[in-house]
Amino acid sequence: MWKGRFAQETSRLVQAYGESVSFDWRLFAHDIRGSIAHSKGLLKAGILTVEEQSAIEAGLLAIRAEIEHGDFEFKQELEDVHMNIEAELTRRIGPAGAKLHTARSRNDQVATDVRLYTRDAVDTVSARLRDLQRALIEAAERAGQAVVPGYTHLQRGQPVLFAHHLLAYVEMLERDAARMADARRRIDVMPLGSGALAGSTILIDRDYVASQLGFSSVTQNSMDAVSDRDFAVEVVFAIALCGVHLSRLSEDLILWCSAEFGFVTLSDAHTTGSSLMPQKKNPDVAELTRGKSGRLVGNLMALLTLLKGLPMTYNRDMQEDKEPLFDSLDTILAALEVFAEMIAGMEVNAARTRAATSDPMLLATDLADYLVKHGVPFRQAHEVIGKLVAHSIAESVAFADIPLATYREFSPAFEADLFDCLNLETALAARQAVGAPSPANVAAQIARWKEALSA
Ligand code: ARG
């Protein structure tokens, strides 16, 4: 629209190469909000009359309504969302529109818009994290006293309540939510008023503009303000880590609904069939999420690599920040939403979990602990039980079926009460330390989470 020093039109190839409106159009509502606040700052600074500011505000609101209704045509030759909206405003209201960009650059404008957008999106991510936590807690409640083997190295280790396993993910998501909240504090700083890089000779009350936009504070260095994308990196990192957590939950779910484990059944609404094998019921949502977590990590790498080595201040490279940021936000929002729904429809197969936990080997550590309580040093007890495990395998005899006399050949510390610790209920109830999976502890954790998440 404005030519200035340029005698030639921008090449079509350069227009197509440099445009960002095809993906930054989604900033429109935040761009308009930022522009209205800026126009109020200009009014207060005496640059705009009341009539001009009103015309700008009304014009911008009309444009916003048209975009929301899909009636607005974004033009590639106007490059980005900012120029598209400003050009259309000026076309509609004339000279007042041409005053809007006073004491502002697209550099502080885009930094402000992206912060406003990201702040809103992070609030939605936080709400969805809470929804998934609630779904997991409800699933933990539905699981009741179902016991599963806890695994290390994907080998059966010790028994745990299935609820305890689910609550492990609630803890991870809690840290994700805390990281979102922490990142939000640094998003919530307004760069507007930093101009291209050195502010402006026209003085605007930045605190007043910030209060219009709900920012808690304003940036303190104009050069940093226009070139800082730390907030985007932090959010994309927090999302990547959340994605990694979801990928682990995905893998657990994929294992659990295999015929080999069979611990859970996902609803028909959250699984898909095979075009060839009629019997298949595939956990695609979990597989897709495991896959998408790779994209989330990639987006983080893309952003960090984009910023590395950039000289001060704004560089056009920074236009490349948006696609990874938007993609990470879109991806995690969708994943959290579908996971909450899928977990709500998940059923535990108590028969299969019971069969898996009937493996007496799960209580080998409890037998070692028994010896410790009878004065045997742990390393020695570990050795004794190791030999008993070998005996049990070689003779195909379960711990409960080995006679006391045989036990005493392995260690004279064994007494008749050793058989008490081969009971699953007793074994679980004994795990009473803070954080351990006794049924009483798990019930208390469920109550704690319900209380915390009801707020
Ligand atoms: N579309 C650009 C971006 O997203 C806006 C800022 C352009 N500034 C400039 N001086 N060319 O980064």
PDB file of C-alpha atoms in Angstrom, residues 239-449:
ATOM      1  CA  ILE A 239       4.372 -28.348  25.735  1.00  0.00           C
ATOM      2  CA  ALA A 240       7.126 -30.660  24.471  1.00  0.00           C
ATOM      3  CA  LEU A 241       7.628 -32.081  27.939  1.00  0.00           C
ATOM      4  CA  CYS A 242       3.894 -32.478  28.408  1.00  0.00           C
ATOM      5  CA  GLY A 243       3.886 -34.281  25.050  1.00  0.00           C
ATOM      6  CA  VAL A 244       6.631 -36.567  26.301  1.00  0.00           C
ATOM      7  CA  HIS A 245       4.467 -37.340  29.343  1.00  0.00           C
ATOM      8  CA  LEU A 246       1.496 -38.094  27.097  1.00  0.00           C
ATOM      9  CA  SER A 247       3.709 -40.310  24.943  1.00  0.00           C
ATOM     10  CA  ARG A 248       4.575 -42.373  28.010  1.00  0.00           C
ATOM     11  CA  LEU A 249       0.922 -42.662  28.977  1.00  0.00           C
ATOM     12  CA  SER A 250       0.247 -43.602  25.343  1.00  0.00           C
ATOM     13  CA  GLU A 251       2.800 -46.375  25.475  1.00  0.00           C
ATOM     14  CA  ASP A 252       1.323 -47.715  28.716  1.00  0.00           C
ATOM     15  CA  LEU A 253      -2.144 -47.682  27.170  1.00  0.00           C
ATOM     16  CA  ILE A 254      -0.913 -49.402  24.003  1.00  0.00           C
ATOM     17  CA  LEU A 255       0.666 -52.143  26.119  1.00  0.00           C
ATOM     18  CA  TRP A 256      -2.323 -52.412  28.434  1.00  0.00           C
ATOM     19  CA  CYS A 257      -4.818 -52.961  25.650  1.00  0.00           C
ATOM     20  CA  SER A 258      -2.699 -55.561  23.873  1.00  0.00           C
ATOM     21  CA  ALA A 259      -3.835 -59.201  24.191  1.00  0.00           C
ATOM     22  CA  GLU A 260      -0.574 -59.860  26.068  1.00  0.00           C
ATOM     23  CA  PHE A 261      -1.491 -57.464  28.900  1.00  0.00           C
ATOM     24  CA  GLY A 262      -5.230 -57.007  28.526  1.00  0.00           C
ATOM     25  CA  PHE A 263      -5.388 -54.750  31.594  1.00  0.00           C
ATOM     26  CA  VAL A 264      -7.733 -52.189  30.051  1.00  0.00           C
ATOM     27  CA  THR A 265     -10.337 -51.858  27.340  1.00  0.00           C
ATOM     28  CA  LEU A 266     -10.721 -48.598  25.457  1.00  0.00           C
ATOM     29  CA  SER A 267     -14.167 -47.693  24.202  1.00  0.00           C
ATOM     30  CA  ASP A 268     -15.125 -48.342  20.593  1.00  0.00           C
ATOM     31  CA  ALA A 269     -15.419 -44.577  20.199  1.00  0.00           C
ATOM     32  CA  HIS A 270     -11.714 -44.134  20.886  1.00  0.00           C
ATOM     33  CA  THR A 271     -10.277 -46.992  18.851  1.00  0.00           C
ATOM     34  CA  THR A 272     -10.276 -47.878  15.176  1.00  0.00           C
ATOM     35  CA  GLY A 273     -10.570 -51.032  13.102  1.00  0.00           C
ATOM     36  CA  SER A 274      -8.302 -52.469  10.455  1.00  0.00           C
ATOM     37  CA  SER A 275      -9.264 -52.379   6.778  1.00  0.00           C
ATOM     38  CA  LEU A 276      -7.990 -55.940   6.431  1.00  0.00           C
ATOM     39  CA  MET A 277      -8.136 -57.758   9.775  1.00  0.00           C
ATOM     40  CA  PRO A 278     -11.718 -57.803  11.087  1.00  0.00           C
ATOM     41  CA  GLN A 279     -10.775 -58.600  14.672  1.00  0.00           C
ATOM     42  CA  LYS A 280      -8.537 -55.553  15.187  1.00  0.00           C
ATOM     43  CA  LYS A 281      -9.293 -52.783  17.644  1.00  0.00           C
ATOM     44  CA  ASN A 282      -6.396 -50.390  17.534  1.00  0.00           C
ATOM     45  CA  PRO A 283      -5.412 -47.725  20.085  1.00  0.00           C
ATOM     46  CA  ASP A 284      -4.769 -45.112  17.374  1.00  0.00           C
ATOM     47  CA  VAL A 285      -5.266 -42.102  19.615  1.00  0.00           C
ATOM     48  CA  ALA A 286      -2.423 -43.239  21.845  1.00  0.00           C
ATOM     49  CA  GLU A 287      -0.226 -44.119  18.879  1.00  0.00           C
ATOM     50  CA  LEU A 288      -0.866 -40.784  17.203  1.00  0.00           C
ATOM     51  CA  THR A 289      -0.061 -38.943  20.402  1.00  0.00           C
ATOM     52  CA  ARG A 290       3.148 -40.916  20.834  1.00  0.00           C
ATOM     53  CA  GLY A 291       3.979 -39.861  17.269  1.00  0.00           C
ATOM     54  CA  LYS A 292       2.909 -36.238  17.648  1.00  0.00           C
ATOM     55  CA  SER A 293       5.138 -35.857  20.679  1.00  0.00           C
ATOM     56  CA  GLY A 294       8.013 -36.071  18.184  1.00  0.00           C
ATOM     57  CA  ARG A 295       6.646 -33.003  16.418  1.00  0.00           C
ATOM     58  CA  LEU A 296       6.446 -31.159  19.720  1.00  0.00           C
ATOM     59  CA  VAL A 297      10.109 -31.852  20.461  1.00  0.00           C
ATOM     60  CA  GLY A 298      10.943 -30.851  16.875  1.00  0.00           C
ATOM     61  CA  ASN A 299       9.127 -27.530  17.277  1.00  0.00           C
ATOM     62  CA  LEU A 300      11.231 -26.774  20.343  1.00  0.00           C
ATOM     63  CA  MET A 301      14.429 -27.533  18.413  1.00  0.00           C
ATOM     64  CA  ALA A 302      13.192 -25.388  15.512  1.00  0.00           C
ATOM     65  CA  LEU A 303      12.592 -22.389  17.784  1.00  0.00           C
ATOM     66  CA  LEU A 304      15.865 -22.658  19.661  1.00  0.00           C
ATOM     67  CA  THR A 305      17.811 -23.070  16.435  1.00  0.00           C
ATOM     68  CA  LEU A 306      15.920 -20.156  14.880  1.00  0.00           C
ATOM     69  CA  LEU A 307      16.985 -17.795  17.665  1.00  0.00           C
ATOM     70  CA  LYS A 308      20.526 -19.032  18.125  1.00  0.00           C
ATOM     71  CA  GLY A 309      23.113 -16.478  17.007  1.00  0.00           C
ATOM     72  CA  LEU A 310      20.608 -13.796  15.906  1.00  0.00           C
ATOM     73  CA  PRO A 311      22.096 -10.317  16.278  1.00  0.00           C
ATOM     74  CA  MET A 312      20.076  -7.689  18.069  1.00  0.00           C
ATOM     75  CA  THR A 313      17.327  -6.776  17.537  1.00  0.00           C
ATOM     76  CA  TYR A 314      14.390  -7.873  15.379  1.00  0.00           C
ATOM     77  CA  ASN A 315      15.349  -9.999  12.395  1.00  0.00           C
ATOM     78  CA  ARG A 316      12.924 -11.324   9.845  1.00  0.00           C
ATOM     79  CA  ASP A 317      13.969 -14.822  10.857  1.00  0.00           C
ATOM     80  CA  MET A 318      11.626 -14.280  13.778  1.00  0.00           C
ATOM     81  CA  GLN A 319       8.603 -14.530  11.515  1.00  0.00           C
ATOM     82  CA  GLU A 320       9.418 -18.247  11.561  1.00  0.00           C
ATOM     83  CA  ASP A 321       8.545 -18.433  15.262  1.00  0.00           C
ATOM     84  CA  LYS A 322       4.826 -18.658  14.620  1.00  0.00           C
ATOM     85  CA  GLU A 323       4.334 -21.955  12.864  1.00  0.00           C
ATOM     86  CA  PRO A 324       6.123 -24.066  15.499  1.00  0.00           C
ATOM     87  CA  LEU A 325       4.437 -22.135  18.311  1.00  0.00           C
ATOM     88  CA  PHE A 326       0.959 -22.444  16.793  1.00  0.00           C
ATOM     89  CA  ASP A 327       1.533 -26.079  15.876  1.00  0.00           C
ATOM     90  CA  SER A 328       2.631 -26.959  19.405  1.00  0.00           C
ATOM     91  CA  LEU A 329      -0.347 -25.160  20.941  1.00  0.00           C
ATOM     92  CA  ASP A 330      -2.828 -26.751  18.515  1.00  0.00           C
ATOM     93  CA  THR A 331      -1.322 -30.200  18.952  1.00  0.00           C
ATOM     94  CA  ILE A 332      -1.240 -30.236  22.746  1.00  0.00           C
ATOM     95  CA  LEU A 333      -4.734 -28.743  23.018  1.00  0.00           C
ATOM     96  CA  ALA A 334      -6.132 -31.471  20.782  1.00  0.00           C
ATOM     97  CA  ALA A 335      -4.163 -34.236  22.494  1.00  0.00           C
ATOM     98  CA  LEU A 336      -5.235 -33.201  26.003  1.00  0.00           C
ATOM     99  CA  GLU A 337      -8.858 -32.943  24.960  1.00  0.00           C
ATOM    100  CA  VAL A 338      -9.057 -36.328  23.243  1.00  0.00           C
ATOM    101  CA  PHE A 339      -7.113 -37.996  26.059  1.00  0.00           C
ATOM    102  CA  ALA A 340      -9.523 -36.747  28.716  1.00  0.00           C
ATOM    103  CA  GLU A 341     -12.409 -38.224  26.716  1.00  0.00           C
ATOM    104  CA  MET A 342     -10.595 -41.504  26.029  1.00  0.00           C
ATOM    105  CA  ILE A 343      -9.537 -42.001  29.662  1.00  0.00           C
ATOM    106  CA  ALA A 344     -13.130 -41.356  30.763  1.00  0.00           C
ATOM    107  CA  GLY A 345     -14.195 -44.304  28.582  1.00  0.00           C
ATOM    108  CA  MET A 346     -11.440 -46.675  29.696  1.00  0.00           C
ATOM    109  CA  GLU A 347     -12.386 -49.823  31.641  1.00  0.00           C
ATOM    110  CA  VAL A 348     -10.085 -51.937  33.801  1.00  0.00           C
ATOM    111  CA  ASN A 349     -10.235 -55.705  33.261  1.00  0.00           C
ATOM    112  CA  ALA A 350     -10.006 -56.942  36.842  1.00  0.00           C
ATOM    113  CA  ALA A 351      -9.708 -60.601  35.783  1.00  0.00           C
ATOM    114  CA  ARG A 352      -6.579 -59.850  33.736  1.00  0.00           C
ATOM    115  CA  THR A 353      -4.949 -57.645  36.343  1.00  0.00           C
ATOM    116  CA  ARG A 354      -5.649 -60.303  38.997  1.00  0.00           C
ATOM    117  CA  ALA A 355      -4.088 -62.994  36.804  1.00  0.00           C
ATOM    118  CA  ALA A 356      -0.990 -60.835  36.262  1.00  0.00           C
ATOM    119  CA  THR A 357      -0.572 -60.125  39.964  1.00  0.00           C
ATOM    120  CA  SER A 358      -0.999 -63.769  40.948  1.00  0.00           C
ATOM    121  CA  ASP A 359       2.657 -64.132  39.888  1.00  0.00           C
ATOM    122  CA  PRO A 360       4.219 -65.007  43.288  1.00  0.00           C
ATOM    123  CA  MET A 361       7.574 -63.580  42.194  1.00  0.00           C
ATOM    124  CA  LEU A 362       6.067 -60.120  42.699  1.00  0.00           C
ATOM    125  CA  LEU A 363       6.468 -60.707  46.436  1.00  0.00           C
ATOM    126  CA  ALA A 364      10.138 -61.765  46.364  1.00  0.00           C
ATOM    127  CA  THR A 365      11.181 -58.372  47.754  1.00  0.00           C
ATOM    128  CA  ASP A 366       8.645 -58.755  50.547  1.00  0.00           C
ATOM    129  CA  LEU A 367      10.296 -62.063  51.508  1.00  0.00           C
ATOM    130  CA  ALA A 368      13.689 -60.355  51.580  1.00  0.00           C
ATOM    131  CA  ASP A 369      12.191 -57.629  53.807  1.00  0.00           C
ATOM    132  CA  TYR A 370      10.868 -60.430  56.059  1.00  0.00           C
ATOM    133  CA  LEU A 371      14.406 -61.706  56.577  1.00  0.00           C
ATOM    134  CA  VAL A 372      15.647 -58.175  57.270  1.00  0.00           C
ATOM    135  CA  LYS A 373      12.988 -57.836  59.973  1.00  0.00           C
ATOM    136  CA  HIS A 374      14.395 -61.074  61.411  1.00  0.00           C
ATOM    137  CA  GLY A 375      17.904 -59.673  61.643  1.00  0.00           C
ATOM    138  CA  VAL A 376      19.409 -60.734  58.308  1.00  0.00           C
ATOM    139  CA  PRO A 377      21.448 -57.966  56.570  1.00  0.00           C
ATOM    140  CA  PHE A 378      19.664 -56.913  53.358  1.00  0.00           C
ATOM    141  CA  ARG A 379      22.441 -57.957  50.939  1.00  0.00           C
ATOM    142  CA  GLN A 380      22.439 -61.419  52.506  1.00  0.00           C
ATOM    143  CA  ALA A 381      18.644 -61.596  52.462  1.00  0.00           C
ATOM    144  CA  HIS A 382      18.681 -60.598  48.767  1.00  0.00           C
ATOM    145  CA  GLU A 383      21.088 -63.485  48.086  1.00  0.00           C
ATOM    146  CA  VAL A 384      18.942 -65.999  50.009  1.00  0.00           C
ATOM    147  CA  ILE A 385      15.756 -64.998  48.168  1.00  0.00           C
ATOM    148  CA  GLY A 386      17.643 -65.085  44.851  1.00  0.00           C
ATOM    149  CA  LYS A 387      18.498 -68.711  45.535  1.00  0.00           C
ATOM    150  CA  LEU A 388      14.871 -69.396  46.504  1.00  0.00           C
ATOM    151  CA  VAL A 389      13.731 -67.825  43.217  1.00  0.00           C
ATOM    152  CA  ALA A 390      16.068 -70.178  41.323  1.00  0.00           C
ATOM    153  CA  HIS A 391      14.712 -73.106  43.370  1.00  0.00           C
ATOM    154  CA  SER A 392      11.133 -72.069  42.692  1.00  0.00           C
ATOM    155  CA  ILE A 393      11.806 -71.871  38.929  1.00  0.00           C
ATOM    156  CA  ALA A 394      13.810 -75.121  38.784  1.00  0.00           C
ATOM    157  CA  GLU A 395      11.223 -77.099  40.778  1.00  0.00           C
ATOM    158  CA  SER A 396       8.211 -75.264  39.306  1.00  0.00           C
ATOM    159  CA  VAL A 397       6.950 -74.609  42.803  1.00  0.00           C
ATOM    160  CA  ALA A 398       5.407 -71.328  43.954  1.00  0.00           C
ATOM    161  CA  PHE A 399       6.723 -69.571  47.099  1.00  0.00           C
ATOM    162  CA  ALA A 400       3.517 -70.420  48.940  1.00  0.00           C
ATOM    163  CA  ASP A 401       3.965 -74.122  48.201  1.00  0.00           C
ATOM    164  CA  ILE A 402       7.563 -74.453  49.400  1.00  0.00           C
ATOM    165  CA  PRO A 403       7.529 -76.145  52.832  1.00  0.00           C
ATOM    166  CA  LEU A 404       8.887 -74.296  55.855  1.00  0.00           C
ATOM    167  CA  ALA A 405      11.619 -76.921  56.291  1.00  0.00           C
ATOM    168  CA  THR A 406      12.939 -76.129  52.812  1.00  0.00           C
ATOM    169  CA  TYR A 407      12.807 -72.401  53.529  1.00  0.00           C
ATOM    170  CA  ARG A 408      14.892 -73.036  56.662  1.00  0.00           C
ATOM    171  CA  GLU A 409      17.525 -74.805  54.562  1.00  0.00           C
ATOM    172  CA  PHE A 410      17.986 -71.484  52.744  1.00  0.00           C
ATOM    173  CA  SER A 411      17.976 -69.444  55.964  1.00  0.00           C
ATOM    174  CA  PRO A 412      17.378 -70.443  59.599  1.00  0.00           C
ATOM    175  CA  ALA A 413      15.757 -67.000  60.110  1.00  0.00           C
ATOM    176  CA  PHE A 414      12.551 -68.189  58.407  1.00  0.00           C
ATOM    177  CA  GLU A 415       9.602 -68.931  60.749  1.00  0.00           C
ATOM    178  CA  ALA A 416       6.077 -70.134  60.025  1.00  0.00           C
ATOM    179  CA  ASP A 417       4.782 -66.549  59.803  1.00  0.00           C
ATOM    180  CA  LEU A 418       6.772 -66.074  56.562  1.00  0.00           C
ATOM    181  CA  PHE A 419       3.660 -67.206  54.667  1.00  0.00           C
ATOM    182  CA  ASP A 420       1.778 -64.117  55.917  1.00  0.00           C
ATOM    183  CA  CYS A 421       3.869 -61.870  53.714  1.00  0.00           C
ATOM    184  CA  LEU A 422       2.972 -63.876  50.610  1.00  0.00           C
ATOM    185  CA  ASN A 423      -0.484 -62.366  50.667  1.00  0.00           C
ATOM    186  CA  LEU A 424      -1.100 -59.581  48.132  1.00  0.00           C
ATOM    187  CA  GLU A 425      -3.448 -57.568  50.360  1.00  0.00           C
ATOM    188  CA  THR A 426      -1.029 -57.680  53.293  1.00  0.00           C
ATOM    189  CA  ALA A 427       1.874 -56.828  51.002  1.00  0.00           C
ATOM    190  CA  LEU A 428       0.095 -53.765  49.626  1.00  0.00           C
ATOM    191  CA  ALA A 429      -1.242 -52.599  52.983  1.00  0.00           C
ATOM    192  CA  ALA A 430       2.314 -52.707  54.356  1.00  0.00           C
ATOM    193  CA  ARG A 431       3.507 -50.115  51.851  1.00  0.00           C
ATOM    194  CA  GLN A 432       2.594 -47.193  54.068  1.00  0.00           C
ATOM    195  CA  ALA A 433       5.431 -44.698  53.590  1.00  0.00           C
ATOM    196  CA  VAL A 434       4.508 -41.349  52.105  1.00  0.00           C
ATOM    197  CA  GLY A 435       4.172 -41.860  48.355  1.00  0.00           C
ATOM    198  CA  ALA A 436       3.922 -45.663  48.574  1.00  0.00           C
ATOM    199  CA  PRO A 437       0.888 -47.500  47.192  1.00  0.00           C
ATOM    200  CA  SER A 438      -0.961 -48.825  50.246  1.00  0.00           C
ATOM    201  CA  PRO A 439      -4.724 -48.661  49.600  1.00  0.00           C
ATOM    202  CA  ALA A 440      -5.076 -46.163  52.455  1.00  0.00           C
ATOM    203  CA  ASN A 441      -2.433 -43.901  50.910  1.00  0.00           C
ATOM    204  CA  VAL A 442      -3.944 -44.133  47.454  1.00  0.00           C
ATOM    205  CA  ALA A 443      -7.396 -43.275  48.802  1.00  0.00           C
ATOM    206  CA  ALA A 444      -5.899 -40.270  50.585  1.00  0.00           C
ATOM    207  CA  GLN A 445      -4.159 -39.176  47.376  1.00  0.00           C
ATOM    208  CA  ILE A 446      -7.380 -39.422  45.408  1.00  0.00           C
ATOM    209  CA  ALA A 447      -9.111 -37.314  48.056  1.00  0.00           C
ATOM    210  CA  ARG A 448      -6.247 -34.776  48.012  1.00  0.00           C
ATOM    211  CA  TRP A 449      -6.373 -34.433  44.220  1.00  0.00           C
TER     212      TRP A 449
END
